[in-house]
mmCIF file of C-alpha atoms in Angstrom:
data_model
loop_
_atom_site.group_PDB
_atom_site.id
_atom_site.type_symbol
_atom_site.label_atom_id
_atom_site.label_comp_id
_atom_site.label_asym_id
_atom_site.label_seq_id
_atom_site.Cartn_x
_atom_site.Cartn_y
_atom_site.Cartn_z
ATOM 1 C CA MET A 1 69.702 -20.495 -15.288
ATOM 2 C CA GLY A 2 67.845 -21.155 -12.102
ATOM 3 C CA SER A 3 67.532 -17.453 -11.355
ATOM 4 C CA ALA A 4 66.118 -16.846 -14.806
ATOM 5 C CA ILE A 5 63.452 -19.448 -14.184
ATOM 6 C CA GLU A 6 62.592 -17.904 -10.817
ATOM 7 C CA ASP A 7 62.326 -14.422 -12.378
ATOM 8 C CA HIS A 8 60.112 -15.805 -15.109
ATOM 9 C CA ASP A 9 57.892 -17.512 -12.550
ATOM 10 C CA ASP A 10 57.585 -14.305 -10.498
ATOM 11 C CA THR A 11 56.571 -12.347 -13.574
ATOM 12 C CA THR A 12 53.959 -14.934 -14.440
ATOM 13 C CA VAL A 13 52.481 -14.796 -10.937
ATOM 14 C CA ASN A 14 52.320 -11.008 -10.983
ATOM 15 C CA GLU A 15 50.658 -10.988 -14.379
ATOM 16 C CA SER A 16 48.126 -13.559 -13.187
ATOM 17 C CA GLU A 17 47.315 -11.480 -10.115
ATOM 18 C CA SER A 18 46.840 -8.373 -12.267
ATOM 19 C CA GLU A 19 44.543 -10.240 -14.626
ATOM 20 C CA TRP A 20 42.585 -11.607 -11.671
ATOM 21 C CA GLU A 21 42.145 -8.110 -10.209
ATOM 22 C CA GLU A 22 41.042 -6.717 -13.566
ATOM 23 C CA GLN A 23 38.581 -9.557 -13.950
ATOM 24 C CA ASN A 24 37.108 -8.903 -10.503
ATOM 25 C CA ASN A 25 36.740 -5.215 -11.293
ATOM 26 C CA ASP A 26 34.816 -6.072 -14.445
ATOM 27 C CA PRO A 27 31.053 -6.038 -13.646
ATOM 28 C CA HIS A 28 30.517 -8.779 -16.249
ATOM 29 C CA SER A 29 33.311 -11.040 -15.020
ATOM 30 C CA ASP A 30 30.886 -13.453 -13.378
ATOM 31 C CA LEU A 31 29.153 -14.116 -16.698
ATOM 32 C CA PRO A 32 30.284 -16.898 -19.045
ATOM 33 C CA LEU A 33 32.350 -15.626 -21.947
ATOM 34 C CA PRO A 34 29.888 -16.612 -24.722
ATOM 35 C CA PHE A 35 27.135 -14.504 -23.090
ATOM 36 C CA LEU A 36 29.083 -11.265 -22.872
ATOM 37 C CA HIS A 37 28.121 -8.289 -25.055
ATOM 38 C CA LEU A 38 25.177 -10.030 -26.683
ATOM 39 C CA PRO A 39 22.430 -7.777 -28.103
ATOM 40 C CA ALA A 40 19.038 -7.842 -26.400
ATOM 41 C CA LEU A 41 16.539 -10.299 -27.838
ATOM 42 C CA LEU A 42 13.281 -8.809 -29.055
ATOM 43 C CA LEU A 43 10.195 -10.422 -27.565
ATOM 44 C CA PRO A 44 6.765 -10.518 -29.223
ATOM 45 C CA SER A 45 5.617 -7.556 -27.106
ATOM 46 C CA SER A 46 8.135 -5.418 -28.991
ATOM 47 C CA PHE A 47 6.229 -5.970 -32.239
ATOM 48 C CA GLY A 48 2.717 -5.504 -30.897
ATOM 49 C CA CYS A 49 -0.200 -7.901 -30.732
ATOM 50 C CA ARG A 50 -1.378 -7.204 -34.299
ATOM 51 C CA ASN A 51 1.991 -7.999 -35.867
ATOM 52 C CA CYS A 52 2.315 -11.132 -33.739
ATOM 53 C CA ASN A 53 -1.011 -12.427 -35.016
ATOM 54 C CA LYS A 54 -0.106 -11.455 -38.565
ATOM 55 C CA HIS A 55 3.199 -13.333 -38.570
ATOM 56 C CA GLY A 56 2.054 -16.380 -36.616
ATOM 57 C CA LEU A 57 3.640 -15.425 -33.293
ATOM 58 C CA ALA A 58 0.447 -15.630 -31.235
ATOM 59 C CA THR A 59 1.682 -18.709 -29.364
ATOM 60 C CA LEU A 60 4.938 -17.001 -28.465
ATOM 61 C CA ALA A 61 3.013 -13.912 -27.390
ATOM 62 C CA GLU A 62 0.901 -16.034 -25.038
ATOM 63 C CA LEU A 63 4.033 -17.612 -23.585
ATOM 64 C CA GLU A 64 5.568 -14.189 -23.062
ATOM 65 C CA LEU A 65 2.391 -13.026 -21.337
ATOM 66 C CA GLN A 66 2.610 -15.922 -18.892
ATOM 67 C CA LEU A 67 6.270 -15.057 -18.345
ATOM 68 C CA HIS A 68 5.426 -11.448 -17.506
ATOM 69 C CA ILE A 69 2.647 -12.538 -15.139
ATOM 70 C CA GLY A 70 5.182 -14.486 -13.123
ATOM 71 C CA GLN A 71 7.641 -11.613 -13.361
ATOM 72 C CA VAL A 72 5.235 -8.974 -12.049
ATOM 73 C CA ASN A 73 4.062 -11.334 -9.297
ATOM 74 C CA ASP A 74 7.635 -11.743 -8.093
ATOM 75 C CA ALA A 75 8.229 -7.996 -8.367
ATOM 76 C CA LEU A 76 5.125 -7.138 -6.329
ATOM 77 C CA HIS A 77 6.032 -9.755 -3.761
ATOM 78 C CA SER A 78 9.497 -8.226 -3.414
ATOM 79 C CA ILE A 79 8.016 -4.712 -3.215
ATOM 80 C CA CYS A 80 5.782 -5.742 -0.311
ATOM 81 C CA PHE A 81 8.654 -7.298 1.601
ATOM 82 C CA THR A 82 10.934 -4.332 0.922
ATOM 83 C CA LEU A 83 8.306 -1.884 2.167
ATOM 84 C CA ALA A 84 7.769 -4.033 5.258
ATOM 85 C CA ASP A 85 11.518 -4.100 5.907
ATOM 86 C CA LYS A 86 11.607 -0.329 5.494
ATOM 87 C CA VAL A 87 8.867 0.152 8.075
ATOM 88 C CA VAL A 88 10.669 -2.113 10.526
ATOM 89 C CA LEU A 89 13.911 -0.229 9.880
ATOM 90 C CA PHE A 90 12.217 3.063 10.687
ATOM 91 C CA HIS A 91 10.828 1.619 13.898
ATOM 92 C CA THR A 92 13.944 -0.188 15.108
ATOM 93 C CA GLU A 93 16.776 2.100 13.995
ATOM 94 C CA VAL A 94 15.750 5.473 12.564
ATOM 95 C CA HIS A 95 13.384 6.431 15.379
ATOM 96 C CA HIS A 96 15.839 5.244 18.033
ATOM 97 C CA ALA A 97 18.997 6.821 16.614
ATOM 98 C CA SER A 98 20.548 8.689 19.547
ATOM 99 C CA ASN A 99 23.438 10.409 17.766
ATOM 100 C CA GLN A 100 24.495 11.688 14.371
ATOM 101 C CA SER A 101 26.509 8.592 13.521
ATOM 102 C CA ALA A 102 23.645 6.207 14.263
ATOM 103 C CA ASN A 103 21.204 8.441 12.401
ATOM 104 C CA THR A 104 23.450 8.568 9.331
ATOM 105 C CA CYS A 105 23.915 4.802 9.390
ATOM 106 C CA ALA A 106 20.170 4.206 9.739
ATOM 107 C CA TRP A 107 19.296 6.531 6.880
ATOM 108 C CA GLY A 108 21.970 4.887 4.768
ATOM 109 C CA LYS A 109 20.137 1.597 5.188
ATOM 110 C CA VAL A 110 16.878 3.329 4.274
ATOM 111 C CA HIS A 111 18.414 4.656 1.051
ATOM 112 C CA GLN A 112 19.691 1.175 0.217
ATOM 113 C CA LEU A 113 16.172 -0.184 0.593
ATOM 114 C CA ASP A 114 14.903 2.658 -1.594
ATOM 115 C CA MET A 115 17.278 1.576 -4.352
ATOM 116 C CA VAL A 116 16.075 -2.016 -4.047
ATOM 117 C CA LEU A 117 12.477 -0.802 -4.083
ATOM 118 C CA LEU A 118 13.001 1.271 -7.225
ATOM 119 C CA ARG A 119 14.620 -1.681 -8.982
ATOM 120 C CA HIS A 120 11.654 -3.947 -8.236
ATOM 121 C CA ALA A 121 9.255 -1.168 -9.254
ATOM 122 C CA GLN A 122 11.077 -0.770 -12.559
ATOM 123 C CA ILE A 123 10.839 -4.507 -13.203
ATOM 124 C CA TYR A 124 7.111 -4.437 -12.476
ATOM 125 C CA ARG A 125 6.473 -1.435 -14.718
ATOM 126 C CA LYS A 126 8.315 -3.007 -17.632
ATOM 127 C CA GLY A 127 6.358 -6.226 -17.197
ATOM 128 C CA GLN A 128 3.064 -4.365 -16.908
ATOM 129 C CA ASN A 129 3.830 -2.326 -20.035
ATOM 130 C CA ALA A 130 4.583 -5.536 -21.914
ATOM 131 C CA MET A 131 1.240 -6.974 -20.787
ATOM 132 C CA VAL A 132 -0.500 -3.883 -22.150
ATOM 133 C CA ALA A 133 1.403 -4.228 -25.433
ATOM 134 C CA LEU A 134 0.289 -7.857 -25.671
ATOM 135 C CA GLN A 135 -3.322 -6.704 -25.156
ATOM 136 C CA ALA A 136 -4.000 -8.766 -22.065
ATOM 137 C CA ASP A 137 -7.649 -9.053 -21.057
ATOM 138 C CA GLU A 138 -9.250 -6.414 -18.843
ATOM 139 C CA THR A 139 -9.446 -8.738 -15.848
ATOM 140 C CA LEU A 140 -5.696 -9.240 -15.911
ATOM 141 C CA LEU A 141 -4.958 -5.540 -16.361
ATOM 142 C CA GLU A 142 -7.361 -4.711 -13.538
ATOM 143 C CA ARG A 143 -5.424 -7.048 -11.281
ATOM 144 C CA TYR A 144 -2.018 -5.716 -12.328
ATOM 145 C CA ARG A 145 -2.598 -1.990 -12.293
ATOM 146 C CA LEU A 146 -0.290 0.857 -13.140
ATOM 147 C CA LEU A 147 2.217 1.369 -10.331
ATOM 148 C CA VAL A 148 2.671 5.006 -9.304
ATOM 149 C CA ASN A 149 5.112 6.515 -6.834
ATOM 150 C CA GLN A 150 2.300 7.123 -4.353
ATOM 151 C CA ASP A 151 1.853 3.348 -4.101
ATOM 152 C CA LEU A 152 5.434 2.931 -2.883
ATOM 153 C CA LYS A 153 4.955 4.941 0.290
ATOM 154 C CA VAL A 154 5.277 2.914 3.455
ATOM 155 C CA THR A 155 2.620 2.582 6.111
ATOM 156 C CA THR A 156 3.728 3.265 9.673
ATOM 157 C CA ALA A 157 0.853 1.335 11.201
ATOM 158 C CA ILE A 158 3.221 -1.381 12.358
ATOM 159 C CA SER A 159 5.620 1.078 13.980
ATOM 160 C CA ASP A 160 2.980 3.255 15.658
ATOM 161 C CA PRO A 161 -0.366 1.442 15.581
ATOM 162 C CA ASN A 162 -1.961 3.743 18.180
ATOM 163 C CA ARG A 163 -1.931 6.856 16.005
ATOM 164 C CA SER A 164 -5.420 8.012 15.081
ATOM 165 C CA VAL A 165 -4.533 8.700 11.436
ATOM 166 C CA HIS A 166 -4.117 5.021 10.592
ATOM 167 C CA HIS A 167 -7.785 4.145 10.771
ATOM 168 C CA MET A 168 -8.460 6.348 7.734
ATOM 169 C CA ALA A 169 -5.590 4.974 5.621
ATOM 170 C CA ASP A 170 -6.201 2.086 3.248
ATOM 171 C CA LEU A 171 -3.559 -0.340 2.074
ATOM 172 C CA THR A 172 -2.336 0.046 -1.483
ATOM 173 C CA TRP A 173 -3.951 -2.317 -3.978
ATOM 174 C CA PHE A 174 -1.048 -4.760 -4.253
ATOM 175 C CA TRP A 175 -1.024 -5.494 -0.513
ATOM 176 C CA THR A 176 -4.279 -7.426 -0.777
ATOM 177 C CA MET A 177 -3.498 -9.503 -3.868
ATOM 178 C CA ASP A 178 -2.209 -12.610 -2.086
ATOM 179 C CA ILE A 179 -2.738 -12.206 1.643
ATOM 180 C CA PRO A 180 -2.496 -15.919 2.622
ATOM 181 C CA ARG A 181 0.925 -16.387 1.023
ATOM 182 C CA ASP A 182 2.334 -13.122 2.379
ATOM 183 C CA ALA A 183 1.061 -13.788 5.895
ATOM 184 C CA GLN A 184 2.453 -17.317 5.828
ATOM 185 C CA GLU A 185 5.912 -16.349 4.609
ATOM 186 C CA SER A 186 6.501 -13.319 6.839
ATOM 187 C CA ASP A 187 5.502 -12.548 10.425
ATOM 188 C CA TRP A 188 5.845 -8.830 9.726
ATOM 189 C CA MET A 189 3.414 -9.047 6.829
ATOM 190 C CA SER A 190 0.993 -10.972 9.007
ATOM 191 C CA GLU A 191 1.243 -8.273 11.670
ATOM 192 C CA ILE A 192 0.616 -5.528 9.112
ATOM 193 C CA TYR A 193 -2.507 -7.307 7.877
ATOM 194 C CA CYS A 194 -3.741 -7.828 11.446
ATOM 195 C CA ILE A 195 -3.222 -4.178 12.347
ATOM 196 C CA ASN A 196 -4.932 -3.013 9.172
ATOM 197 C CA TRP A 197 -7.867 -5.358 9.809
ATOM 198 C CA LEU A 198 -8.229 -4.111 13.379
ATOM 199 C CA CYS A 199 -8.079 -0.481 12.226
ATOM 200 C CA THR A 200 -10.695 -1.153 9.565
ATOM 201 C CA LYS A 201 -12.890 -2.957 12.104
ATOM 202 C CA ALA A 202 -12.548 0.028 14.443
ATOM 203 C CA VAL A 203 -13.660 2.351 11.630
ATOM 204 C CA GLN A 204 -16.688 0.144 10.962
ATOM 205 C CA ASP A 205 -17.611 0.100 14.649
ATOM 206 C CA GLN A 206 -17.211 3.869 14.800
ATOM 207 C CA TRP A 207 -19.512 4.337 11.818
ATOM 208 C CA ILE A 208 -22.115 2.032 13.360
ATOM 209 C CA GLY A 209 -21.917 4.015 16.593
ATOM 210 C CA GLU A 210 -22.274 7.323 14.753
ATOM 211 C CA VAL A 211 -25.359 6.058 12.909
ATOM 212 C CA GLU A 212 -26.919 5.022 16.209
ATOM 213 C CA LEU A 213 -26.091 8.424 17.711
ATOM 214 C CA ILE A 214 -27.716 10.218 14.771
ATOM 215 C CA LYS A 215 -30.847 8.079 14.989
ATOM 216 C CA SER A 216 -31.004 8.536 18.753
ATOM 217 C CA GLY A 217 -30.433 12.285 18.424
ATOM 218 C CA VAL A 218 -33.347 12.601 16.019
ATOM 219 C CA GLN A 219 -35.581 10.591 18.324
ATOM 220 C CA TRP A 220 -34.470 12.634 21.337
ATOM 221 C CA THR A 221 -35.432 15.824 19.487
ATOM 222 C CA ILE A 222 -38.863 14.414 18.625
ATOM 223 C CA ASN A 223 -39.389 13.354 22.235
ATOM 224 C CA PHE A 224 -38.412 16.841 23.412
ATOM 225 C CA PHE A 225 -40.919 18.517 21.085
ATOM 226 C CA ASN A 226 -43.668 16.108 22.177
ATOM 227 C CA SER A 227 -42.833 16.792 25.804
ATOM 228 C CA LYS A 228 -43.066 20.557 25.275
ATOM 229 C CA PHE A 229 -46.365 20.101 23.415
ATOM 230 C CA ARG A 230 -47.863 18.166 26.326
ATOM 231 C CA GLN A 231 -46.464 20.704 28.777
ATOM 232 C CA TRP A 232 -48.108 23.691 27.052
ATOM 233 C CA GLU A 233 -51.286 21.727 26.512
ATOM 234 C CA LYS A 234 -51.439 21.029 30.244
ATOM 235 C CA LEU A 235 -50.786 24.687 31.072
ATOM 236 C CA GLY A 236 -53.559 25.724 28.684
ATOM 237 C CA THR A 237 -56.003 23.361 30.365
ATOM 238 C CA GLN A 238 -55.100 24.728 33.797
ATOM 239 C CA SER A 239 -55.459 28.332 32.596
ATOM 240 C CA GLN A 240 -58.855 27.542 31.090
ATOM 241 C CA LYS A 241 -60.065 26.172 34.432
ATOM 242 C CA GLN A 242 -58.848 29.347 36.102
ATOM 243 C CA GLY A 243 -60.610 31.502 33.507
ATOM 244 C CA VAL A 244 -57.453 33.273 32.323
ATOM 245 C CA MET A 245 -58.208 33.413 28.607
ATOM 246 C CA GLY A 246 -55.020 35.262 27.663
ATOM 247 C CA HIS A 247 -52.915 32.464 29.113
ATOM 248 C CA VAL A 248 -55.076 29.915 27.352
ATOM 249 C CA VAL A 249 -54.531 31.526 23.950
ATOM 250 C CA TYR A 250 -50.775 31.772 24.492
ATOM 251 C CA ALA A 251 -50.542 28.152 25.693
ATOM 252 C CA VAL A 252 -52.534 26.921 22.681
ATOM 253 C CA HIS A 253 -50.250 28.911 20.374
ATOM 254 C CA GLN A 254 -47.100 27.394 21.922
ATOM 255 C CA ALA A 255 -48.568 23.896 21.865
ATOM 256 C CA THR A 256 -49.408 24.301 18.169
ATOM 257 C CA ILE A 257 -45.830 25.371 17.387
ATOM 258 C CA TYR A 258 -44.306 22.299 19.062
ATOM 259 C CA ALA A 259 -46.923 20.017 17.514
ATOM 260 C CA ASN A 260 -45.918 21.166 14.024
ATOM 261 C CA LEU A 261 -42.162 20.737 14.566
#
């Protein structure tokens, strides 16, 4: 009798362990049972702005718009931090990988960040498309632009700030949306903004210097022509005193040429 109870208890434990393993392997096991396999809820953006106004859903559409504004803000914030982490990863691990194993490990981390970046980009694009469907005003759509793959390229200014190519590269539009918050929450973001500002300031100083060089070059050319005019005029005067009329004519001709330049 006792052995039967022990066998029954062992079977129960094994079955419980199997159920626990199956539950852990289920990607939805961490969700409450009532929320499993529920169909997606349609939001007002799915019907379009005209239908929302027609059926009295304008208030819900406005609430959804505010929801998507917060969603795209969070997505852009995460994109900035992920790109910054990717730049730091390139600088600290990829560029310093000394063997194949370290290089493979470093690039594995880069690919993981790429997956995170694509997920945030997908969230932003869905939110931005919903804002377009809800016919958000032009000011809002100008602020939250269409995100293209070119915008997701990292800047290596933080990893190699001395390269000459950086002073011609501008930050993507979403980097400058909320500079105070980004700089306050992350030292790396603050450093990126500082480097970009210094590079931009260097470009401005270079342009100012080039303008001064052009103006000075023009003035130097004018001064040279005036100097040659006075030189030939002086030679003509000397030749006239000496009575050499051929030299006088030639000197006057040369002086006239430089005077007209």
